[in-house]
Amino acid sequence: MIELDDGSLLASNDPQGFIHSVEHLVDQLAEGWELGRDLAATRDGAGLRSIAVFGVGGSGICGDVLKVVLGSSSPLMVEVCRGYGVPGWVGPDTLVFAVSYSGRTEETLEAYEQARQAGARIVVVTTGGPLAELGRRHGLPIALLRDGLQPRAALGLMLTAMLGVCESLGLGDYDSDVQETAALIKRRAIEYGSTRPTDQNRAKQLAAYMVGLLPVVYGSEGLAQVAAYRWKCQFNECAKTNAYSNFFSELNHNEIMGWSPSGIAPPMKPAVVVLRHCGEHPRIQDRISITLPLIADRLGVVEEVWAEGNSELARVMDLIYLGDFVATYTALAQGIDPCGVDLIDEVKRRLSI
């Protein structure tokens, strides 16, 4: 295992500087926010009844966060569509965000065309590629992001660009939420950053626990559920390990039986992280306090992480941000380049043949 406080070793295993893109998330929040608010939308938000976010991977998780943030204040239905198809309710009263950092995601490109034919109000969020070309051809508003990042490391840009568009269309007031989130993320970047030693760094400590164990991340339905799924995906892509996520109270009706003493022991000891926040339903708090002792004997590590923040945006991003650091450090601690996604690239290559 590589010492996480050895800067030269970290750098040698991170040739593309992925950890630095994680550390600079705060810059993305401000940049995406201004881009979205300044975007010249072709129509205002009058008559909208729903929002659909078309995106997969890192783009899809942005839609999940948007749904959490808007869900507490907006009467509009918000859904994330991760496939090639478009739901039947998408139409002229639907705001569609076609999101692909590369602009080449084939699922999003196909869904875009179906939404256009259905008369949806489309906003394109991308760095370029065929998606941007289609948007220009059809005269649609395009939030043109800066490139040079891994798609999963561009969450701040894509998310706040969409939030900025929503505010510009009169769908809500999110400026104070973005400012609160930016201030919190700026502080966390120092607390979790690569120059902060392990004995003062919660992210490095959690990463050290994860090495050699199976990451399992739990949250409560809503914002912590979304954050838990993001942790799972970051472990997959950065640390190249299987990982799992679930949420209370759903897991009390099925997954808890997988931890039964009479069940089949997993090949790797699980390391469970439970994501918490002050907005949990009181019965969810009861469920967590009952569940963890019941399954503790089957687990290698159990850690609880509490979010800070007054707004839904600040809380969900606080939980997500710690996970981004933990997954990256888990990769680097084992000499794994967090940027490499060779199997994802190979699937795309074979699909193109």
CSV table of C-alpha atoms in Angstrom, one decimal:
chain,number,residue,atom,x,y,z
A,1,MET,CA,0.0,0.0,0.0
A,2,ILE,CA,1.3,3.4,-1.0
A,3,GLU,CA,1.7,6.1,1.7
A,4,LEU,CA,-1.0,8.7,1.0
A,5,ASP,CA,1.2,11.5,2.4
A,6,ASP,CA,4.0,10.9,-0.1
A,7,GLY,CA,3.4,13.5,-2.8
A,8,SER,CA,5.9,12.0,-5.2
A,9,LEU,CA,4.3,8.6,-5.1
A,10,LEU,CA,0.8,10.0,-5.5
A,11,ALA,CA,1.9,11.9,-8.5
A,12,SER,CA,3.6,8.9,-10.1
A,13,ASN,CA,0.3,7.0,-10.0
A,14,ASP,CA,-1.8,9.9,-11.1
A,15,PRO,CA,-0.1,11.1,-14.4
A,16,GLN,CA,-3.1,13.0,-15.5
A,17,GLY,CA,-3.6,14.8,-12.2
A,18,PHE,CA,-7.1,13.5,-11.4
A,19,ILE,CA,-6.8,14.4,-7.8
A,20,HIS,CA,-6.2,18.0,-8.8
A,21,SER,CA,-9.5,18.1,-10.8
A,22,VAL,CA,-11.2,16.8,-7.6
A,23,GLU,CA,-9.6,19.5,-5.5
A,24,HIS,CA,-10.8,22.3,-7.8
A,25,LEU,CA,-14.5,21.4,-7.9
A,26,VAL,CA,-15.3,24.8,-6.4
A,27,ASP,CA,-14.1,26.5,-9.6
A,28,GLN,CA,-16.6,24.4,-11.6
A,29,LEU,CA,-19.5,25.4,-9.4
A,30,ALA,CA,-19.1,29.1,-10.2
A,31,GLU,CA,-18.2,28.6,-13.8
A,32,GLY,CA,-21.2,26.4,-14.6
A,33,TRP,CA,-23.6,28.6,-12.6
A,34,GLU,CA,-22.7,31.7,-14.7
A,35,LEU,CA,-22.8,29.8,-17.9
A,36,GLY,CA,-26.3,28.4,-17.2
A,37,ARG,CA,-27.7,31.7,-16.0
A,38,ASP,CA,-26.3,33.6,-19.0
A,39,LEU,CA,-27.6,31.1,-21.6
A,40,ALA,CA,-30.1,32.6,-24.0
A,41,ALA,CA,-33.0,30.2,-23.7
A,42,THR,CA,-35.4,30.3,-26.7
A,43,ARG,CA,-38.5,30.2,-24.4
A,44,ASP,CA,-39.3,31.0,-20.8
A,45,GLY,CA,-40.5,28.4,-18.3
A,46,ALA,CA,-44.2,29.1,-18.7
A,47,GLY,CA,-46.3,26.0,-19.2
A,48,LEU,CA,-43.6,23.5,-18.2
A,49,ARG,CA,-44.9,20.5,-16.4
A,50,SER,CA,-41.8,18.2,-16.3
A,51,ILE,CA,-38.0,18.1,-16.7
A,52,ALA,CA,-36.1,15.2,-18.2
A,53,VAL,CA,-32.3,14.9,-18.0
A,54,PHE,CA,-30.9,12.6,-20.7
A,55,GLY,CA,-27.5,11.4,-19.6
A,56,VAL,CA,-25.5,8.3,-18.5
A,57,GLY,CA,-22.5,7.9,-16.2
A,58,GLY,CA,-21.2,11.2,-14.8
A,59,SER,CA,-23.9,13.1,-16.8
A,60,GLY,CA,-26.7,10.9,-15.3
A,61,ILE,CA,-25.6,11.5,-11.7
A,62,CYS,CA,-25.9,15.3,-12.4
A,63,GLY,CA,-29.5,14.7,-13.2
A,64,ASP,CA,-30.0,12.8,-10.0
A,65,VAL,CA,-28.6,15.7,-8.0
A,66,LEU,CA,-30.8,18.2,-9.9
A,67,LYS,CA,-33.8,16.1,-9.1
A,68,VAL,CA,-33.0,16.2,-5.4
A,69,VAL,CA,-32.4,19.9,-5.4
A,70,LEU,CA,-35.6,20.8,-7.4
A,71,GLY,CA,-37.7,18.2,-5.7
A,72,SER,CA,-37.9,20.1,-2.5
A,73,SER,CA,-39.1,23.4,-4.1
A,74,SER,CA,-40.4,22.8,-7.6
A,75,PRO,CA,-43.8,21.5,-8.6
A,76,LEU,CA,-42.3,20.0,-11.8
A,77,MET,CA,-41.8,16.3,-12.2
A,78,VAL,CA,-38.0,15.7,-12.7
A,79,GLU,CA,-36.7,12.4,-14.1
A,80,VAL,CA,-33.4,11.1,-15.3
A,81,CYS,CA,-33.4,9.0,-18.5
A,82,ARG,CA,-30.3,6.8,-18.9
A,83,GLY,CA,-31.2,4.9,-22.0
A,84,TYR,CA,-31.9,5.1,-25.7
A,85,GLY,CA,-35.6,5.7,-25.3
A,86,VAL,CA,-37.7,8.6,-24.3
A,87,PRO,CA,-40.8,8.3,-21.9
A,88,GLY,CA,-44.2,8.9,-23.5
A,89,TRP,CA,-44.8,12.0,-21.3
A,90,VAL,CA,-41.9,14.0,-22.9
A,91,GLY,CA,-43.4,16.6,-25.1
A,92,PRO,CA,-43.9,20.4,-25.6
A,93,ASP,CA,-44.4,20.9,-21.9
A,94,THR,CA,-41.1,19.2,-21.0
A,95,LEU,CA,-37.7,20.8,-20.5
A,96,VAL,CA,-35.1,18.4,-21.7
A,97,PHE,CA,-31.4,18.7,-20.7
A,98,ALA,CA,-29.4,16.6,-23.2
A,99,VAL,CA,-26.2,16.1,-21.2
A,100,SER,CA,-23.0,14.6,-22.5
A,101,TYR,CA,-19.6,15.9,-21.5
A,102,SER,CA,-18.0,14.5,-24.6
A,103,GLY,CA,-21.0,15.1,-26.8
A,104,ARG,CA,-20.6,11.6,-28.2
A,105,THR,CA,-22.7,9.5,-25.9
A,106,GLU,CA,-24.8,7.4,-28.2
A,107,GLU,CA,-27.7,6.9,-25.8
A,108,THR,CA,-28.1,10.6,-25.3
A,109,LEU,CA,-27.8,11.4,-29.0
A,110,GLU,CA,-30.6,8.9,-29.9
A,111,ALA,CA,-32.8,10.2,-27.1
A,112,TYR,CA,-32.2,13.8,-28.2
A,113,GLU,CA,-33.6,13.1,-31.6
A,114,GLN,CA,-36.7,11.5,-30.2
A,115,ALA,CA,-37.3,14.4,-27.8
A,116,ARG,CA,-36.9,16.9,-30.6
A,117,GLN,CA,-39.5,15.1,-32.7
A,118,ALA,CA,-41.8,15.1,-29.7
A,119,GLY,CA,-41.5,18.9,-29.5
A,120,ALA,CA,-39.7,19.1,-26.2
A,121,ARG,CA,-37.8,22.3,-25.1
A,122,ILE,CA,-34.2,21.1,-25.3
A,123,VAL,CA,-31.1,22.6,-23.8
A,124,VAL,CA,-27.8,21.0,-24.7
A,125,VAL,CA,-25.1,20.6,-22.1
A,126,THR,CA,-21.7,19.5,-23.6
A,127,THR,CA,-18.2,20.4,-24.5
A,128,GLY,CA,-18.8,19.8,-28.2
A,129,GLY,CA,-19.0,16.8,-30.5
A,130,PRO,CA,-22.0,15.6,-32.5
A,131,LEU,CA,-24.4,16.7,-29.7
A,132,ALA,CA,-23.2,20.3,-30.0
A,133,GLU,CA,-23.4,20.1,-33.8
A,134,LEU,CA,-27.0,18.9,-33.6
A,135,GLY,CA,-27.9,21.7,-31.2
A,136,ARG,CA,-26.5,24.3,-33.5
A,137,ARG,CA,-28.2,22.8,-36.5
A,138,HIS,CA,-31.6,23.0,-34.7
A,139,GLY,CA,-31.0,26.4,-33.2
A,140,LEU,CA,-31.1,25.2,-29.6
A,141,PRO,CA,-29.5,26.8,-26.6
A,142,ILE,CA,-26.2,25.2,-25.8
A,143,ALA,CA,-24.3,25.4,-22.5
A,144,LEU,CA,-20.8,24.9,-24.0
A,145,LEU,CA,-18.6,23.5,-21.2
A,146,ARG,CA,-14.8,23.7,-21.1
A,147,ASP,CA,-13.1,20.4,-21.9
A,148,GLY,CA,-10.0,18.7,-20.6
A,149,LEU,CA,-11.7,16.9,-17.7
A,150,GLN,CA,-12.8,13.3,-17.1
A,151,PRO,CA,-16.6,13.3,-17.5
A,152,ARG,CA,-17.1,12.1,-13.9
A,153,ALA,CA,-14.8,14.9,-12.7
A,154,ALA,CA,-17.0,17.6,-14.4
A,155,LEU,CA,-20.0,17.1,-12.2
A,156,GLY,CA,-19.9,20.7,-10.9
A,157,LEU,CA,-19.9,22.2,-14.4
A,158,MET,CA,-22.8,20.2,-15.7
A,159,LEU,CA,-24.9,20.4,-12.5
A,160,THR,CA,-24.7,24.1,-11.9
A,161,ALA,CA,-25.1,24.9,-15.6
A,162,MET,CA,-28.5,23.1,-15.4
A,163,LEU,CA,-29.4,24.9,-12.2
A,164,GLY,CA,-28.5,28.2,-13.8
A,165,VAL,CA,-30.8,27.5,-16.7
A,166,CYS,CA,-33.6,26.6,-14.3
A,167,GLU,CA,-33.2,29.9,-12.5
A,168,SER,CA,-33.1,31.8,-15.7
A,169,LEU,CA,-36.4,30.2,-16.8
A,170,GLY,CA,-38.0,31.3,-13.5
A,171,LEU,CA,-38.2,27.7,-12.1
A,172,GLY,CA,-36.6,28.6,-8.8
A,173,ASP,CA,-34.1,30.7,-6.9
A,174,TYR,CA,-30.9,28.8,-6.3
A,175,ASP,CA,-28.2,31.5,-6.1
A,176,SER,CA,-27.9,31.3,-2.3
A,177,ASP,CA,-27.7,27.5,-2.4
A,178,VAL,CA,-24.9,27.6,-5.0
A,179,GLN,CA,-23.0,30.2,-2.9
A,180,GLU,CA,-23.4,28.2,0.3
A,181,THR,CA,-22.3,25.0,-1.5
A,182,ALA,CA,-19.3,26.7,-3.0
A,183,ALA,CA,-18.1,28.0,0.4
A,184,LEU,CA,-18.5,24.5,1.9
A,185,ILE,CA,-16.7,22.8,-1.0
A,186,LYS,CA,-13.9,25.3,-0.8
A,187,ARG,CA,-13.3,24.4,2.9
A,188,ARG,CA,-13.6,20.7,2.2
A,189,ALA,CA,-11.0,20.9,-0.6
A,190,ILE,CA,-8.5,22.0,2.1
A,191,GLU,CA,-9.6,19.5,4.7
A,192,TYR,CA,-9.5,16.5,2.2
A,193,GLY,CA,-6.8,17.8,-0.2
A,194,SER,CA,-3.6,15.9,-1.0
A,195,THR,CA,-1.3,18.1,1.1
A,196,ARG,CA,-3.4,17.5,4.3
A,197,PRO,CA,-1.8,14.7,6.3
A,198,THR,CA,-3.7,11.5,6.9
A,199,ASP,CA,-4.0,12.0,10.7
A,200,GLN,CA,-6.0,15.2,9.9
A,201,ASN,CA,-7.7,14.1,6.7
A,202,ARG,CA,-11.0,12.2,6.9
A,203,ALA,CA,-10.9,11.2,3.2
A,204,LYS,CA,-7.5,9.6,3.4
A,205,GLN,CA,-8.5,7.8,6.6
A,206,LEU,CA,-11.6,6.3,5.0
A,207,ALA,CA,-9.6,5.3,1.9
A,208,ALA,CA,-7.1,3.4,4.1
A,209,TYR,CA,-10.0,1.5,5.6
A,210,MET,CA,-11.3,0.6,2.1
A,211,VAL,CA,-8.1,-1.1,0.8
A,212,GLY,CA,-8.7,-4.8,0.5
A,213,LEU,CA,-12.4,-4.6,1.5
A,214,LEU,CA,-15.6,-4.4,-0.5
A,215,PRO,CA,-17.1,-0.9,-0.4
A,216,VAL,CA,-20.8,-0.8,0.5
A,217,VAL,CA,-22.4,2.7,0.8
A,218,TYR,CA,-25.8,3.3,2.3
A,219,GLY,CA,-27.9,6.4,2.6
A,220,SER,CA,-31.5,7.4,3.2
A,221,GLU,CA,-34.0,7.8,0.3
A,222,GLY,CA,-33.4,11.1,-1.5
A,223,LEU,CA,-30.1,13.1,-1.3
A,224,ALA,CA,-28.1,10.5,0.6
A,225,GLN,CA,-29.3,7.8,-1.8
A,226,VAL,CA,-28.0,9.8,-4.7
A,227,ALA,CA,-24.7,10.4,-2.9
A,228,ALA,CA,-24.3,6.7,-2.1
A,229,TYR,CA,-24.8,5.8,-5.7
A,230,ARG,CA,-22.1,8.4,-6.7
A,231,TRP,CA,-19.7,6.8,-4.2
A,232,LYS,CA,-20.4,3.4,-5.7
A,233,CYS,CA,-19.7,4.6,-9.2
A,234,GLN,CA,-16.5,6.5,-8.2
A,235,PHE,CA,-15.2,3.3,-6.5
A,236,ASN,CA,-15.9,1.4,-9.8
A,237,GLU,CA,-14.2,3.9,-12.1
A,238,CYS,CA,-11.4,5.3,-9.9
A,239,ALA,CA,-10.4,2.3,-7.8
A,240,LYS,CA,-11.4,-0.4,-10.3
A,241,THR,CA,-13.3,-2.3,-7.7
A,242,ASN,CA,-16.8,-3.7,-7.3
A,243,ALA,CA,-18.8,-1.6,-4.9
A,244,TYR,CA,-22.5,-1.4,-3.9
A,245,SER,CA,-25.0,1.1,-2.8
A,246,ASN,CA,-28.5,1.0,-1.3
A,247,PHE,CA,-30.8,3.1,0.8
A,248,PHE,CA,-33.0,3.1,3.9
A,249,SER,CA,-35.7,2.0,4.2
A,250,GLU,CA,-35.7,-0.1,1.1
A,251,LEU,CA,-32.7,-2.2,2.2
A,252,ASN,CA,-34.5,-3.2,5.4
A,253,HIS,CA,-37.0,-5.1,3.2
A,254,ASN,CA,-34.5,-7.1,1.2
A,255,GLU,CA,-30.7,-6.5,1.4
A,256,ILE,CA,-30.5,-6.9,5.1
A,257,MET,CA,-31.0,-10.6,4.7
A,258,GLY,CA,-27.8,-10.8,2.8
A,259,TRP,CA,-26.0,-10.0,6.0
A,260,SER,CA,-27.7,-12.8,7.9
A,261,PRO,CA,-25.4,-15.0,10.0
A,262,SER,CA,-26.9,-18.0,8.3
A,263,GLY,CA,-26.2,-16.6,4.9
A,264,ILE,CA,-23.3,-17.1,2.5
A,265,ALA,CA,-20.3,-15.1,3.5
A,266,PRO,CA,-19.0,-12.7,0.8
A,267,PRO,CA,-15.5,-13.4,-0.6
A,268,MET,CA,-14.3,-10.0,0.7
A,269,LYS,CA,-15.2,-8.4,4.0
A,270,PRO,CA,-17.5,-5.4,3.4
A,271,ALA,CA,-16.6,-1.9,4.5
A,272,VAL,CA,-19.9,-0.1,5.0
A,273,VAL,CA,-20.1,3.7,4.9
A,274,VAL,CA,-23.5,5.2,6.0
A,275,LEU,CA,-24.2,8.7,4.6
A,276,ARG,CA,-26.2,10.8,7.0
A,277,HIS,CA,-27.8,14.3,7.1
A,278,CYS,CA,-30.0,16.3,9.4
A,279,GLY,CA,-33.0,16.1,7.1
A,280,GLU,CA,-33.5,12.3,7.7
A,281,HIS,CA,-37.0,11.2,8.6
A,282,PRO,CA,-37.1,10.2,12.3
A,283,ARG,CA,-38.0,6.6,11.5
A,284,ILE,CA,-35.0,6.4,9.1
A,285,GLN,CA,-32.9,7.4,12.1
A,286,ASP,CA,-34.5,4.6,14.1
A,287,ARG,CA,-33.9,2.1,11.2
A,288,ILE,CA,-30.2,3.0,11.0
A,289,SER,CA,-29.6,2.7,14.7
A,290,ILE,CA,-31.3,-0.7,14.7
A,291,THR,CA,-29.8,-2.1,11.5
A,292,LEU,CA,-26.1,-1.5,12.0
A,293,PRO,CA,-25.7,-3.5,15.2
A,294,LEU,CA,-27.7,-6.4,13.7
A,295,ILE,CA,-25.2,-6.7,10.8
A,296,ALA,CA,-22.0,-5.5,12.4
A,297,ASP,CA,-20.6,-9.0,12.9
A,298,ARG,CA,-20.5,-9.6,9.1
A,299,LEU,CA,-18.7,-6.3,8.3
A,300,GLY,CA,-15.1,-5.4,8.3
A,301,VAL,CA,-15.6,-1.6,8.9
A,302,VAL,CA,-18.7,0.5,9.7
A,303,GLU,CA,-18.3,4.3,9.4
A,304,GLU,CA,-20.9,7.0,9.5
A,305,VAL,CA,-20.4,10.3,7.6
A,306,TRP,CA,-22.6,13.4,8.3
A,307,ALA,CA,-23.2,16.1,5.8
A,308,GLU,CA,-23.1,19.8,6.6
A,309,GLY,CA,-25.2,22.5,5.0
A,310,ASN,CA,-28.6,24.2,5.2
A,311,SER,CA,-29.7,23.5,1.6
A,312,GLU,CA,-30.3,20.2,-0.2
A,313,LEU,CA,-27.6,21.2,-2.7
A,314,ALA,CA,-25.0,21.8,0.0
A,315,ARG,CA,-25.7,18.6,1.8
A,316,VAL,CA,-25.7,16.3,-1.2
A,317,MET,CA,-22.6,17.9,-2.7
A,318,ASP,CA,-20.9,17.6,0.7
A,319,LEU,CA,-21.5,13.9,0.8
A,320,ILE,CA,-20.6,13.4,-2.9
A,321,TYR,CA,-17.3,15.4,-2.5
A,322,LEU,CA,-16.0,13.3,0.3
A,323,GLY,CA,-16.7,10.2,-1.8
A,324,ASP,CA,-14.8,11.6,-4.7
A,325,PHE,CA,-11.8,12.0,-2.6
A,326,VAL,CA,-12.1,8.6,-0.9
A,327,ALA,CA,-12.4,6.7,-4.2
A,328,THR,CA,-9.5,8.6,-5.7
A,329,TYR,CA,-7.3,8.0,-2.6
A,330,THR,CA,-8.3,4.3,-2.5
A,331,ALA,CA,-7.0,4.0,-6.1
A,332,LEU,CA,-3.8,5.8,-5.5
A,333,ALA,CA,-3.1,3.9,-2.2
A,334,GLN,CA,-3.0,0.7,-4.3
A,335,GLY,CA,-1.0,2.2,-7.2
A,336,ILE,CA,-4.0,2.4,-9.5
A,337,ASP,CA,-4.4,5.3,-12.0
A,338,PRO,CA,-7.8,6.8,-11.2
A,339,CYS,CA,-8.2,8.1,-14.7
A,340,GLY,CA,-8.0,4.8,-16.7
A,341,VAL,CA,-11.3,3.4,-18.0
A,342,ASP,CA,-10.0,0.8,-20.4
A,343,LEU,CA,-13.0,-1.6,-20.3
A,344,ILE,CA,-15.5,1.3,-20.9
A,345,ASP,CA,-13.4,2.4,-23.8
A,346,GLU,CA,-13.2,-1.2,-25.2
A,347,VAL,CA,-17.0,-1.5,-25.1
A,348,LYS,CA,-17.3,1.7,-27.1
A,349,ARG,CA,-14.7,0.5,-29.5
A,350,ARG,CA,-16.5,-2.8,-30.2
A,351,LEU,CA,-19.8,-1.0,-30.6
A,352,SER,CA,-18.3,1.2,-33.3
A,353,ILE,CA,-17.1,-1.8,-35.4
